[in-house]
Amino acid sequence: MDALWFDPTEILIGGDWQKATDTLPVEDPSTGEKFTRIGRGSAKDVDAAVLAARTALDGDWGRMTAVERGRILTRIGQLVQTRIDDLTALEARDVGKPLTQARNDAIALARYMEFYGGAADKVMGETIPYLDGYTVYTLREPHGVTGHIVPWNYPMQIIGRSVGAALAMGNACVLKPAEEACLTALAFARLAEEAGLPKGALNVVTGLGEEAGAALSAHPDVDHISFTGSVPVGGLVQAAAAQNVVPVTLELGGKSPQLVFEDADLDAALPFLVGACIQNAGQTCSASSRILVQRSVYDDLVTRLGAAYGALRVGPATADLNVGPLISARQKEIVEGFLAQGADLRRVGQGKVTNAPDGGHYVAPTLFADVPPDHPLARDEIFGPVQVIIPFDTEEDAVHIANNTDYGLVASIWTANGARQMRLAKRLRAGQVFINNYGAGGGVELPFGGVGKSGHGREKGFEALYGFSQLKTVAAKHD
Ligand code: NAD
């Protein structure tokens, strides 16, 4: 593969690309072929990476002005932009994303660098009126060494939002990508180096979660952890960080609803209702896996949604169809387990797998209607292309059903009624609410994060810069 222009078995510590103690195979989810290997970083490698980050804070990187940091981030964004085709090919092969979706992630990575490059020198403190004879002001300072544990579903976007914001604030990062999806993380680090990022400001240790990930989250010299992934592992990471009294940002799963009222523009809603779930084969934390529909338009919408599902095509990443493979045989097994639990439900639409290689991990997108709100398919995160439709009668019912899960990441409201839009935007339990659209995480500029089991803390947008910094109050007495 031409796009693999570097040695993926090397990890990055203090500006040196070096071999990890061992290696792990990398599988193409579209074919099942093992096509390369990555480094299997150990706890010792994590130690060295944390030390390198600390050293960078005491060196060139720590002394750099916000303007200079911003310029470097902007340059990284420009370099990413010149390598969009390579990054697209790499991601499509590594995680099985259809080419258009992989390309969107690469474009988003460039955009994150551009956004945080521009924002780096715009974070300001305040002056605070205080006692006579005092001047009091606040400073925003980096945490220090930040750990970034990233999942496999949107590697480029999640690296962009978390490493981008952390570097903008002057932190030194240790990045641990998911073992299933390391290639674009390594490519990104090569581009950051080419853009002039000082040694040690970004370190990358690939490897297993229970080895390199656990070592990073428990490391006593890490000052902040940003974790995106599953609820159980998020709990482990938070518990490990608590031993060192270190702040944690957790971006976990979701069961995000879309509420469709009888006065909604159904033509406008239809592509969002489906796309919000099947994007990335449903492996999206903010996937909308529940559609709640008011009974008066229920039958009509169920028919239309069923037809939309029937038109979906699934195949290898290079075929660039609506849906690609799932990331792994394990993920396919999990999703098929949910489909088995739905065997007695009313299946109203299903896509088709076409020309898919035998070794790939394909699941046909499936839509169920009349699903009871307490059914596992309506409550549990599936992380696959499976969506449920639930009828409701009143606004009150809709809110109750929507809020009745452990999660609270994203919600959307489809209605022409302005008062209802405003009411429900407040009442829905979610970190992001969309009105007459659905953003599956929204744009680079929009703060993102959850409530409940969806996690805590906010990434993306300007808000992330506060999360990746701490406030110092300076009180000067001068008479
Ligand atoms: P995961 O929790 O298994 O893995 C996430 C990361 O944690 C990986 O880098 C992994 O190596 C690492 N890890 C695993 N065990 C670890 C341990 N013991 N200590 C430290 N790190 C460890 O999740 P996944 O399977 O990669 O991703 C799927 C899940 O992530 C889904 O539940 C999804 O909802 C969630 N997710 C959430 C968001 C969000 O922004 N809210 C984004 C993507 C994925």
Short mmCIF file of C-alpha atoms and ligand atoms in Angstrom, two decimals:
data_model
loop_
_atom_site.label_atom_id
_atom_site.label_comp_id
_atom_site.label_asym_id
_atom_site.label_seq_id
_atom_site.Cartn_x
_atom_site.Cartn_y
_atom_site.Cartn_z
CA MET A 1 0.00 0.00 0.00
CA ASP A 2 1.57 3.26 -1.13
CA ALA A 3 -0.07 5.34 1.60
CA LEU A 4 1.95 3.48 4.26
CA TRP A 5 4.95 5.81 3.88
CA PHE A 6 6.45 5.09 7.31
CA ASP A 7 7.35 2.13 9.50
CA PRO A 8 4.24 1.46 11.67
CA THR A 9 6.16 -0.71 14.13
CA GLU A 10 7.95 2.39 15.43
CA ILE A 11 6.62 4.43 18.34
CA LEU A 12 7.51 8.07 19.02
CA ILE A 13 9.26 9.02 22.25
CA GLY A 14 10.95 12.38 22.74
CA GLY A 15 11.32 12.97 19.00
CA ASP A 16 12.89 9.55 18.37
CA TRP A 17 11.10 6.94 16.35
CA GLN A 18 12.02 3.67 17.98
CA LYS A 19 11.01 0.02 18.01
CA ALA A 20 8.63 -1.07 20.76
CA THR A 21 9.50 -4.24 22.68
CA ASP A 22 7.13 -6.33 20.55
CA THR A 23 4.66 -5.98 17.66
CA LEU A 24 0.97 -6.68 16.98
CA PRO A 25 -0.74 -7.57 13.67
CA VAL A 26 -2.98 -5.08 11.86
CA GLU A 27 -6.10 -6.40 10.13
CA ASP A 28 -8.02 -4.92 7.21
CA PRO A 29 -11.67 -5.19 8.37
CA SER A 30 -12.88 -5.26 4.75
CA THR A 31 -11.00 -8.49 3.97
CA GLY A 32 -9.67 -9.92 7.23
CA GLU A 33 -6.17 -9.73 5.75
CA LYS A 34 -3.32 -9.02 8.17
CA PHE A 35 -1.40 -6.48 6.13
CA THR A 36 1.14 -4.94 8.49
CA ARG A 37 2.22 -4.74 12.15
CA ILE A 38 2.33 -2.03 14.81
CA GLY A 39 4.48 -1.66 17.90
CA ARG A 40 3.23 -3.22 21.13
CA GLY A 41 4.31 -0.54 23.60
CA SER A 42 4.95 -1.63 27.19
CA ALA A 43 4.62 0.12 30.54
CA LYS A 44 8.34 0.90 30.19
CA ASP A 45 7.69 2.65 26.86
CA VAL A 46 4.91 4.66 28.51
CA ASP A 47 7.32 5.66 31.30
CA ALA A 48 9.82 6.88 28.73
CA ALA A 49 7.09 8.78 26.83
CA VAL A 50 5.85 10.53 29.98
CA LEU A 51 9.41 11.48 30.90
CA ALA A 52 9.96 12.84 27.37
CA ALA A 53 6.79 14.91 27.65
CA ARG A 54 7.89 16.30 31.01
CA THR A 55 11.29 17.16 29.53
CA ALA A 56 9.60 18.99 26.64
CA LEU A 57 7.67 21.14 29.11
CA ASP A 58 10.96 22.16 30.69
CA GLY A 59 12.50 22.87 27.27
CA ASP A 60 11.66 24.53 23.95
CA TRP A 61 8.02 23.49 23.99
CA GLY A 62 7.36 24.81 27.48
CA ARG A 63 8.94 28.17 26.61
CA MET A 64 7.09 28.64 23.36
CA THR A 65 4.57 31.49 23.16
CA ALA A 66 0.93 30.83 22.39
CA VAL A 67 1.37 32.54 19.00
CA GLU A 68 4.18 30.15 18.07
CA ARG A 69 2.19 27.12 19.23
CA GLY A 70 -0.73 28.30 17.13
CA ARG A 71 1.48 28.68 14.04
CA ILE A 72 2.80 25.13 14.42
CA LEU A 73 -0.72 23.72 14.77
CA THR A 74 -1.80 25.65 11.71
CA ARG A 75 1.18 24.25 9.79
CA ILE A 76 0.24 20.72 10.90
CA GLY A 77 -3.26 21.37 9.54
CA GLN A 78 -1.81 22.52 6.22
CA LEU A 79 0.36 19.40 5.97
CA VAL A 80 -2.61 17.18 6.83
CA GLN A 81 -4.48 18.94 4.05
CA THR A 82 -1.76 18.04 1.53
CA ARG A 83 -1.93 14.37 2.60
CA ILE A 84 -5.72 13.93 2.63
CA ASP A 85 -5.58 11.21 -0.04
CA ASP A 86 -2.91 9.22 1.84
CA LEU A 87 -4.70 9.56 5.19
CA THR A 88 -8.00 8.54 3.56
CA ALA A 89 -6.47 5.39 2.06
CA LEU A 90 -4.73 4.54 5.32
CA GLU A 91 -7.87 4.90 7.43
CA ALA A 92 -10.07 3.07 4.93
CA ARG A 93 -7.72 0.08 5.03
CA ASP A 94 -7.06 0.17 8.78
CA VAL A 95 -10.63 0.61 10.07
CA GLY A 96 -12.77 -0.31 7.05
CA LYS A 97 -14.36 3.10 6.59
CA PRO A 98 -15.91 3.74 3.18
CA LEU A 99 -13.59 6.17 1.37
CA THR A 100 -15.90 9.19 1.57
CA GLN A 101 -16.29 8.78 5.33
CA ALA A 102 -12.54 8.27 5.82
CA ARG A 103 -11.90 11.41 3.77
CA ASN A 104 -14.31 13.40 5.94
CA ASP A 105 -12.30 12.36 9.01
CA ALA A 106 -9.03 13.47 7.41
CA ILE A 107 -10.59 16.80 6.47
CA ALA A 108 -11.86 17.17 10.06
CA LEU A 109 -8.35 16.49 11.40
CA ALA A 110 -6.97 19.33 9.27
CA ARG A 111 -9.83 21.55 10.41
CA TYR A 112 -9.15 20.79 14.10
CA MET A 113 -5.54 21.86 13.67
CA GLU A 114 -6.65 25.01 11.88
CA PHE A 115 -9.24 25.79 14.58
CA TYR A 116 -6.93 25.19 17.55
CA GLY A 117 -4.02 26.85 15.73
CA GLY A 118 -6.15 29.97 15.45
CA ALA A 119 -7.45 29.72 19.01
CA ALA A 120 -4.12 29.12 20.80
CA ASP A 121 -3.40 32.81 21.44
CA LYS A 122 -6.99 33.82 22.17
CA VAL A 123 -7.44 32.24 25.58
CA MET A 124 -7.41 35.05 28.12
CA GLY A 125 -7.70 35.50 31.83
CA GLU A 126 -9.71 38.12 33.70
CA THR A 127 -9.10 40.91 36.16
CA ILE A 128 -11.20 40.65 39.31
CA PRO A 129 -12.32 43.65 41.38
CA TYR A 130 -11.06 43.01 44.93
CA LEU A 131 -9.95 44.90 48.03
CA ASP A 132 -8.50 48.38 47.88
CA GLY A 133 -4.76 48.22 47.14
CA TYR A 134 -4.92 44.94 45.20
CA THR A 135 -4.84 43.93 41.57
CA VAL A 136 -6.17 40.44 40.97
CA TYR A 137 -6.07 38.54 37.70
CA THR A 138 -6.31 35.00 36.39
CA LEU A 139 -3.98 33.05 34.14
CA ARG A 140 -4.83 29.98 32.06
CA GLU A 141 -2.01 27.47 32.29
CA PRO A 142 -1.51 24.00 30.81
CA HIS A 143 -2.04 20.97 33.05
CA GLY A 144 1.41 19.68 32.07
CA VAL A 145 1.63 16.13 30.72
CA THR A 146 -1.68 15.03 29.22
CA GLY A 147 -2.54 11.41 28.39
CA HIS A 148 -4.85 10.74 25.42
CA ILE A 149 -6.45 7.30 25.13
CA VAL A 150 -8.33 7.07 21.85
CA PRO A 151 -10.75 4.46 20.42
CA TRP A 152 -10.79 2.92 16.96
CA ASN A 153 -13.98 4.39 15.53
CA TYR A 154 -12.88 7.96 14.65
CA PRO A 155 -9.12 8.02 15.27
CA MET A 156 -8.37 11.16 13.26
CA GLN A 157 -11.29 13.18 14.60
CA ILE A 158 -10.66 12.24 18.21
CA ILE A 159 -6.91 12.87 17.97
CA GLY A 160 -7.69 16.21 16.35
CA ARG A 161 -10.06 17.35 19.04
CA SER A 162 -8.09 16.18 22.04
CA VAL A 163 -4.42 16.46 21.07
CA GLY A 164 -5.16 19.65 19.09
CA ALA A 165 -6.72 21.42 22.07
CA ALA A 166 -4.10 20.11 24.52
CA LEU A 167 -1.19 21.30 22.36
CA ALA A 168 -2.85 24.67 21.79
CA MET A 169 -2.79 25.22 25.56
CA GLY A 170 0.86 24.17 25.82
CA ASN A 171 0.48 20.69 27.31
CA ALA A 172 2.86 17.90 26.28
CA CYS A 173 0.93 14.85 25.10
CA VAL A 174 1.28 11.10 25.33
CA LEU A 175 -1.09 9.52 22.83
CA LYS A 176 -2.22 5.89 23.09
CA PRO A 177 -4.32 5.04 20.02
CA ALA A 178 -6.58 1.96 19.97
CA GLU A 179 -4.74 -1.22 18.98
CA GLU A 180 -7.18 -1.67 16.06
CA ALA A 181 -6.52 1.79 14.61
CA CYS A 182 -3.01 3.17 14.98
CA LEU A 183 -1.93 4.02 11.45
CA THR A 184 -3.37 7.51 11.07
CA ALA A 185 -2.19 8.38 14.60
CA LEU A 186 1.36 7.50 13.57
CA ALA A 187 0.97 9.35 10.28
CA PHE A 188 -0.32 12.40 12.13
CA ALA A 189 2.71 12.38 14.44
CA ARG A 190 5.04 12.25 11.40
CA LEU A 191 3.26 15.29 9.94
CA ALA A 192 3.43 17.13 13.27
CA GLU A 193 7.17 16.51 13.36
CA GLU A 194 7.51 17.79 9.77
CA ALA A 195 5.57 20.93 10.78
CA GLY A 196 8.19 21.71 13.44
CA LEU A 197 6.51 20.51 16.63
CA PRO A 198 9.34 20.37 19.19
CA LYS A 199 10.58 16.98 20.36
CA GLY A 200 8.55 15.47 23.16
CA ALA A 201 5.51 17.74 22.75
CA LEU A 202 3.74 14.75 21.19
CA ASN A 203 4.69 11.15 22.01
CA VAL A 204 2.86 8.16 20.57
CA VAL A 205 2.86 4.73 22.21
CA THR A 206 0.82 2.17 20.30
CA GLY A 207 -0.15 -1.06 22.04
CA LEU A 208 -2.79 -2.89 23.99
CA GLY A 209 -5.29 -1.13 26.25
CA GLU A 210 -4.60 -3.32 29.26
CA GLU A 211 -0.85 -2.76 28.87
CA ALA A 212 0.06 0.66 27.45
CA GLY A 213 -3.38 2.20 28.15
CA ALA A 214 -3.52 1.01 31.75
CA ALA A 215 0.08 2.15 32.33
CA LEU A 216 -0.73 5.62 30.99
CA SER A 217 -3.90 6.09 33.03
CA ALA A 218 -2.15 5.02 36.25
CA HIS A 219 1.08 6.92 35.65
CA PRO A 220 1.95 9.16 38.62
CA ASP A 221 3.57 11.84 36.44
CA VAL A 222 0.59 12.39 34.14
CA ASP A 223 -1.43 15.54 34.98
CA HIS A 224 -4.62 15.00 32.98
CA ILE A 225 -6.23 12.10 31.12
CA SER A 226 -8.57 12.39 28.17
CA PHE A 227 -10.29 9.07 27.48
CA THR A 228 -12.74 8.21 24.72
CA GLY A 229 -14.11 4.69 24.65
CA SER A 230 -16.40 2.29 26.42
CA VAL A 231 -18.11 2.81 29.78
CA PRO A 232 -16.34 -0.07 31.61
CA VAL A 233 -12.87 1.02 30.51
CA GLY A 234 -13.73 4.67 31.23
CA GLY A 235 -14.50 3.61 34.80
CA LEU A 236 -11.13 1.84 35.07
CA VAL A 237 -9.28 4.86 33.71
CA GLN A 238 -11.06 7.21 36.11
CA ALA A 239 -10.32 4.90 39.05
CA ALA A 240 -6.63 4.70 38.09
CA ALA A 241 -6.35 8.47 37.69
CA ALA A 242 -8.12 8.99 41.03
CA GLN A 243 -5.20 7.26 42.77
CA ASN A 244 -3.02 10.12 41.52
CA VAL A 245 -5.78 12.73 42.05
CA VAL A 246 -5.65 13.60 38.37
CA PRO A 247 -8.57 15.13 36.40
CA VAL A 248 -10.17 13.02 33.69
CA THR A 249 -12.33 13.84 30.69
CA LEU A 250 -14.48 10.89 29.71
CA GLU A 251 -16.25 10.65 26.36
CA LEU A 252 -18.17 7.38 26.52
CA GLY A 253 -21.12 5.82 24.74
CA GLY A 254 -24.68 6.82 23.97
CA LYS A 255 -28.20 5.81 23.00
CA SER A 256 -29.09 9.06 21.33
CA PRO A 257 -32.73 9.67 20.34
CA GLN A 258 -34.34 11.67 17.55
CA LEU A 259 -37.85 12.90 18.38
CA VAL A 260 -40.09 13.32 15.34
CA PHE A 261 -43.34 15.26 15.87
CA GLU A 262 -46.33 15.28 13.53
CA ASP A 263 -45.56 18.83 12.33
CA ALA A 264 -41.99 17.97 11.27
CA ASP A 265 -40.76 18.26 7.70
CA LEU A 266 -40.44 14.51 7.14
CA ASP A 267 -38.73 14.87 3.76
CA ALA A 268 -35.98 16.94 5.35
CA ALA A 269 -35.74 14.61 8.34
CA LEU A 270 -35.53 11.29 6.51
CA PRO A 271 -31.86 11.31 5.42
CA PHE A 272 -30.75 12.51 8.87
CA LEU A 273 -32.86 9.93 10.70
CA VAL A 274 -31.10 7.10 8.86
CA GLY A 275 -27.66 8.66 8.33
CA ALA A 276 -27.30 9.47 12.02
CA CYS A 277 -27.23 5.75 12.76
CA ILE A 278 -25.63 4.01 9.81
CA GLN A 279 -22.69 6.42 9.50
CA ASN A 280 -19.48 4.45 10.22
CA ALA A 281 -21.61 1.27 10.33
CA GLY A 282 -23.25 2.48 13.55
CA GLN A 283 -19.90 2.52 15.36
CA THR A 284 -20.33 6.10 16.49
CA CYS A 285 -20.68 7.12 20.14
CA SER A 286 -23.22 9.75 19.10
CA ALA A 287 -25.07 7.45 16.67
CA SER A 288 -28.80 8.04 16.86
CA SER A 289 -29.94 4.49 17.46
CA ARG A 290 -33.49 5.42 18.56
CA ILE A 291 -36.16 7.19 16.50
CA LEU A 292 -39.21 8.28 18.50
CA VAL A 293 -42.17 9.08 16.25
CA GLN A 294 -45.54 10.68 17.09
CA ARG A 295 -48.31 8.20 16.43
CA SER A 296 -50.23 10.28 13.85
CA VAL A 297 -47.29 10.11 11.40
CA TYR A 298 -45.91 6.80 12.64
CA ASP A 299 -47.10 4.38 9.94
CA ASP A 300 -46.12 6.71 7.12
CA LEU A 301 -42.64 7.31 8.51
CA VAL A 302 -42.05 3.63 9.32
CA THR A 303 -42.81 2.77 5.68
CA ARG A 304 -40.48 5.46 4.39
CA LEU A 305 -37.67 4.55 6.79
CA GLY A 306 -38.04 0.87 5.89
CA ALA A 307 -37.66 1.73 2.20
CA ALA A 308 -34.58 3.85 2.95
CA TYR A 309 -33.02 0.90 4.77
CA GLY A 310 -33.85 -1.42 1.86
CA ALA A 311 -31.77 0.86 -0.41
CA LEU A 312 -28.65 0.75 1.79
CA ARG A 313 -25.65 -1.10 0.38
CA VAL A 314 -22.82 -2.59 2.41
CA GLY A 315 -19.38 -3.50 1.11
CA PRO A 316 -15.63 -3.05 1.40
CA ALA A 317 -14.19 0.38 2.20
CA THR A 318 -12.83 0.82 -1.33
CA ALA A 319 -16.30 0.29 -2.85
CA ASP A 320 -17.36 3.44 -0.94
CA LEU A 321 -20.94 2.30 -0.34
CA ASN A 322 -23.29 3.54 2.39
CA VAL A 323 -21.88 1.16 4.98
CA GLY A 324 -18.53 -0.60 5.39
CA PRO A 325 -17.52 -3.55 7.56
CA LEU A 326 -17.45 -3.48 11.34
CA ILE A 327 -14.01 -3.09 12.88
CA SER A 328 -13.52 -6.72 13.97
CA ALA A 329 -14.95 -10.21 14.21
CA ARG A 330 -15.57 -9.48 17.91
CA GLN A 331 -17.63 -6.37 17.14
CA LYS A 332 -19.62 -8.33 14.53
CA GLU A 333 -20.36 -11.00 17.12
CA ILE A 334 -21.60 -8.36 19.59
CA VAL A 335 -23.91 -6.79 16.99
CA GLU A 336 -25.22 -10.20 15.86
CA GLY A 337 -25.96 -10.95 19.51
CA PHE A 338 -28.20 -7.86 19.63
CA LEU A 339 -29.87 -8.86 16.35
CA ALA A 340 -30.64 -12.25 17.88
CA GLN A 341 -32.28 -10.49 20.82
CA GLY A 342 -34.43 -8.65 18.28
CA ALA A 343 -35.59 -11.86 16.57
CA ASP A 344 -39.18 -11.40 17.83
CA LEU A 345 -39.33 -7.71 17.00
CA ARG A 346 -40.98 -6.31 13.86
CA ARG A 347 -38.19 -5.90 11.29
CA VAL A 348 -39.23 -3.20 8.80
CA GLY A 349 -36.10 -2.67 6.73
CA GLN A 350 -32.74 -4.18 5.97
CA GLY A 351 -29.84 -3.19 3.71
CA LYS A 352 -27.87 -5.58 1.50
CA VAL A 353 -24.28 -6.74 1.67
CA THR A 354 -22.84 -6.76 -1.87
CA ASN A 355 -19.55 -8.10 -3.30
CA ALA A 356 -18.08 -8.36 0.15
CA PRO A 357 -14.89 -10.41 0.61
CA ASP A 358 -15.41 -13.49 2.82
CA GLY A 359 -12.97 -12.49 5.56
CA GLY A 360 -14.58 -9.05 6.17
CA HIS A 361 -16.86 -8.25 9.12
CA TYR A 362 -20.12 -7.27 7.45
CA VAL A 363 -23.57 -6.83 9.01
CA ALA A 364 -26.63 -5.68 7.03
CA PRO A 365 -28.12 -2.50 8.55
CA THR A 366 -31.39 -3.42 10.22
CA LEU A 367 -34.40 -1.38 11.33
CA PHE A 368 -37.00 -2.51 13.87
CA ALA A 369 -40.35 -0.84 14.60
CA ASP A 370 -42.77 -0.91 17.58
CA VAL A 371 -39.85 -1.58 19.92
CA PRO A 372 -40.82 -1.38 23.61
CA PRO A 373 -38.77 1.38 25.29
CA ASP A 374 -37.43 -1.05 27.89
CA HIS A 375 -36.24 -3.65 25.34
CA PRO A 376 -32.42 -4.12 25.31
CA LEU A 377 -32.31 -2.89 21.69
CA ALA A 378 -33.94 0.35 22.85
CA ARG A 379 -31.76 0.82 25.94
CA ASP A 380 -28.29 -0.63 25.33
CA GLU A 381 -25.60 0.80 23.12
CA ILE A 382 -25.21 -1.59 20.16
CA PHE A 383 -22.34 0.08 18.27
CA GLY A 384 -23.51 -1.36 14.97
CA PRO A 385 -25.97 -0.46 12.16
CA VAL A 386 -29.12 -1.32 14.11
CA GLN A 387 -31.85 1.26 14.73
CA VAL A 388 -35.20 1.08 16.52
CA ILE A 389 -38.41 3.04 16.04
CA ILE A 390 -40.64 3.71 19.06
CA PRO A 391 -44.09 5.35 18.86
CA PHE A 392 -45.24 8.08 21.27
CA ASP A 393 -48.47 10.01 21.80
CA THR A 394 -47.67 13.24 23.63
CA GLU A 395 -44.68 15.51 24.11
CA GLU A 396 -44.52 14.34 27.72
CA ASP A 397 -44.29 10.68 26.63
CA ALA A 398 -41.56 11.55 24.15
CA VAL A 399 -39.42 13.28 26.77
CA HIS A 400 -39.92 10.42 29.21
CA ILE A 401 -38.87 7.76 26.68
CA ALA A 402 -35.96 9.86 25.38
CA ASN A 403 -34.51 10.45 28.85
CA ASN A 404 -35.07 6.94 30.11
CA THR A 405 -31.60 5.49 29.43
CA ASP A 406 -28.32 5.56 31.35
CA TYR A 407 -26.79 7.71 28.61
CA GLY A 408 -27.08 11.35 27.56
CA LEU A 409 -24.87 12.31 24.65
CA VAL A 410 -26.88 13.78 21.76
CA ALA A 411 -30.59 14.27 21.00
CA SER A 412 -32.52 15.87 18.19
CA ILE A 413 -35.99 17.37 17.89
CA TRP A 414 -37.85 17.43 14.60
CA THR A 415 -40.73 19.91 14.82
CA ALA A 416 -41.85 23.21 13.30
CA ASN A 417 -43.17 24.40 16.67
CA GLY A 418 -40.68 26.96 18.02
CA ALA A 419 -41.95 26.86 21.60
CA ARG A 420 -41.63 23.07 21.64
CA GLN A 421 -38.11 23.32 20.22
CA MET A 422 -37.05 25.60 23.08
CA ARG A 423 -38.86 23.57 25.76
CA LEU A 424 -37.42 20.25 24.71
CA ALA A 425 -33.91 21.57 24.16
CA LYS A 426 -33.94 22.25 27.90
CA ARG A 427 -35.67 19.08 29.00
CA LEU A 428 -33.69 16.51 27.02
CA ARG A 429 -30.87 14.90 28.96
CA ALA A 430 -27.95 15.28 26.57
CA GLY A 431 -24.71 17.19 26.05
CA GLN A 432 -25.81 18.34 22.58
CA VAL A 433 -29.31 18.95 21.24
CA PHE A 434 -29.96 19.50 17.54
CA ILE A 435 -33.15 21.12 16.26
CA ASN A 436 -34.32 20.01 12.81
CA ASN A 437 -30.93 18.46 12.06
CA TYR A 438 -28.55 15.93 13.56
CA GLY A 439 -24.81 16.36 13.83
CA ALA A 440 -23.50 13.05 15.25
CA GLY A 441 -21.05 15.00 17.35
CA GLY A 442 -21.48 18.19 15.40
CA GLY A 443 -18.74 20.37 13.94
CA VAL A 444 -15.24 21.08 15.15
CA GLU A 445 -16.48 24.32 16.73
CA LEU A 446 -19.24 22.78 18.86
CA PRO A 447 -18.54 21.70 22.45
CA PHE A 448 -19.25 18.00 22.82
CA GLY A 449 -19.60 15.56 25.69
CA GLY A 450 -22.15 13.72 27.74
CA VAL A 451 -24.09 13.42 30.94
CA GLY A 452 -24.72 10.23 32.92
CA LYS A 453 -22.90 7.17 31.53
CA SER A 454 -21.98 9.14 28.42
CA GLY A 455 -19.19 10.72 30.45
CA HIS A 456 -18.16 14.12 31.73
CA GLY A 457 -16.10 17.06 30.57
CA ARG A 458 -16.35 18.77 27.20
CA GLU A 459 -14.10 18.51 24.19
CA LYS A 460 -14.23 20.34 20.85
CA GLY A 461 -14.81 24.01 20.23
CA PHE A 462 -13.31 26.74 22.37
CA GLU A 463 -14.65 25.05 25.50
CA ALA A 464 -12.04 22.29 25.20
CA LEU A 465 -9.29 24.83 25.78
CA TYR A 466 -10.64 25.37 29.31
CA GLY A 467 -10.67 21.62 29.90
CA PHE A 468 -7.05 21.30 28.80
CA SER A 469 -5.89 24.10 31.09
CA GLN A 470 -6.20 25.17 34.69
CA LEU A 471 -6.89 28.56 36.18
CA LYS A 472 -4.40 30.35 38.40
CA THR A 473 -5.46 33.38 40.44
CA VAL A 474 -2.82 36.03 41.09
CA ALA A 475 -3.51 38.60 43.83
CA ALA A 476 -0.98 41.47 43.95
CA LYS A 477 -1.01 43.86 46.94
CA HIS A 478 0.47 47.23 46.05
CA ASP A 479 -1.23 49.83 48.28
P1 NAD B 1 -12.49 0.62 24.62
O1 NAD B 1 -12.94 1.27 25.86
O2 NAD B 1 -12.32 -0.83 24.61
O3 NAD B 1 -11.09 1.21 24.13
C1 NAD B 1 -10.84 2.59 24.06
C2 NAD B 1 -9.37 2.85 24.29
O4 NAD B 1 -9.06 2.43 25.62
C3 NAD B 1 -8.43 2.06 23.37
O5 NAD B 1 -7.30 2.86 23.07
C4 NAD B 1 -8.00 0.89 24.23
O6 NAD B 1 -6.73 0.39 23.90
C5 NAD B 1 -7.93 1.56 25.61
N1 NAD B 1 -8.07 0.63 26.73
C6 NAD B 1 -8.66 -0.61 26.75
N2 NAD B 1 -8.53 -1.15 27.98
C7 NAD B 1 -7.87 -0.25 28.74
C8 NAD B 1 -7.48 -0.21 30.11
N3 NAD B 1 -7.71 -1.24 30.93
N4 NAD B 1 -6.86 0.90 30.58
C9 NAD B 1 -6.63 1.95 29.77
N5 NAD B 1 -6.97 1.97 28.47
C10 NAD B 1 -7.58 0.89 27.96
O7 NAD B 1 -13.52 1.13 23.55
P2 NAD B 1 -13.53 0.83 22.01
O8 NAD B 1 -13.98 -0.57 21.82
O9 NAD B 1 -12.23 1.19 21.42
O10 NAD B 1 -14.60 1.89 21.48
C11 NAD B 1 -15.95 1.62 21.54
C12 NAD B 1 -16.62 2.37 22.68
O11 NAD B 1 -16.16 3.71 22.77
C13 NAD B 1 -18.11 2.49 22.51
O12 NAD B 1 -18.76 2.15 23.70
C14 NAD B 1 -18.35 3.96 22.17
O13 NAD B 1 -19.59 4.45 22.52
C15 NAD B 1 -17.24 4.64 22.83
N6 NAD B 1 -16.86 5.87 22.13
C16 NAD B 1 -17.22 7.08 22.62
C17 NAD B 1 -16.90 8.26 21.96
C18 NAD B 1 -17.29 9.61 22.51
O14 NAD B 1 -16.77 10.61 22.04
N7 NAD B 1 -18.18 9.72 23.46
C19 NAD B 1 -16.19 8.20 20.77
C20 NAD B 1 -15.83 6.96 20.29
C21 NAD B 1 -16.17 5.80 20.98
#
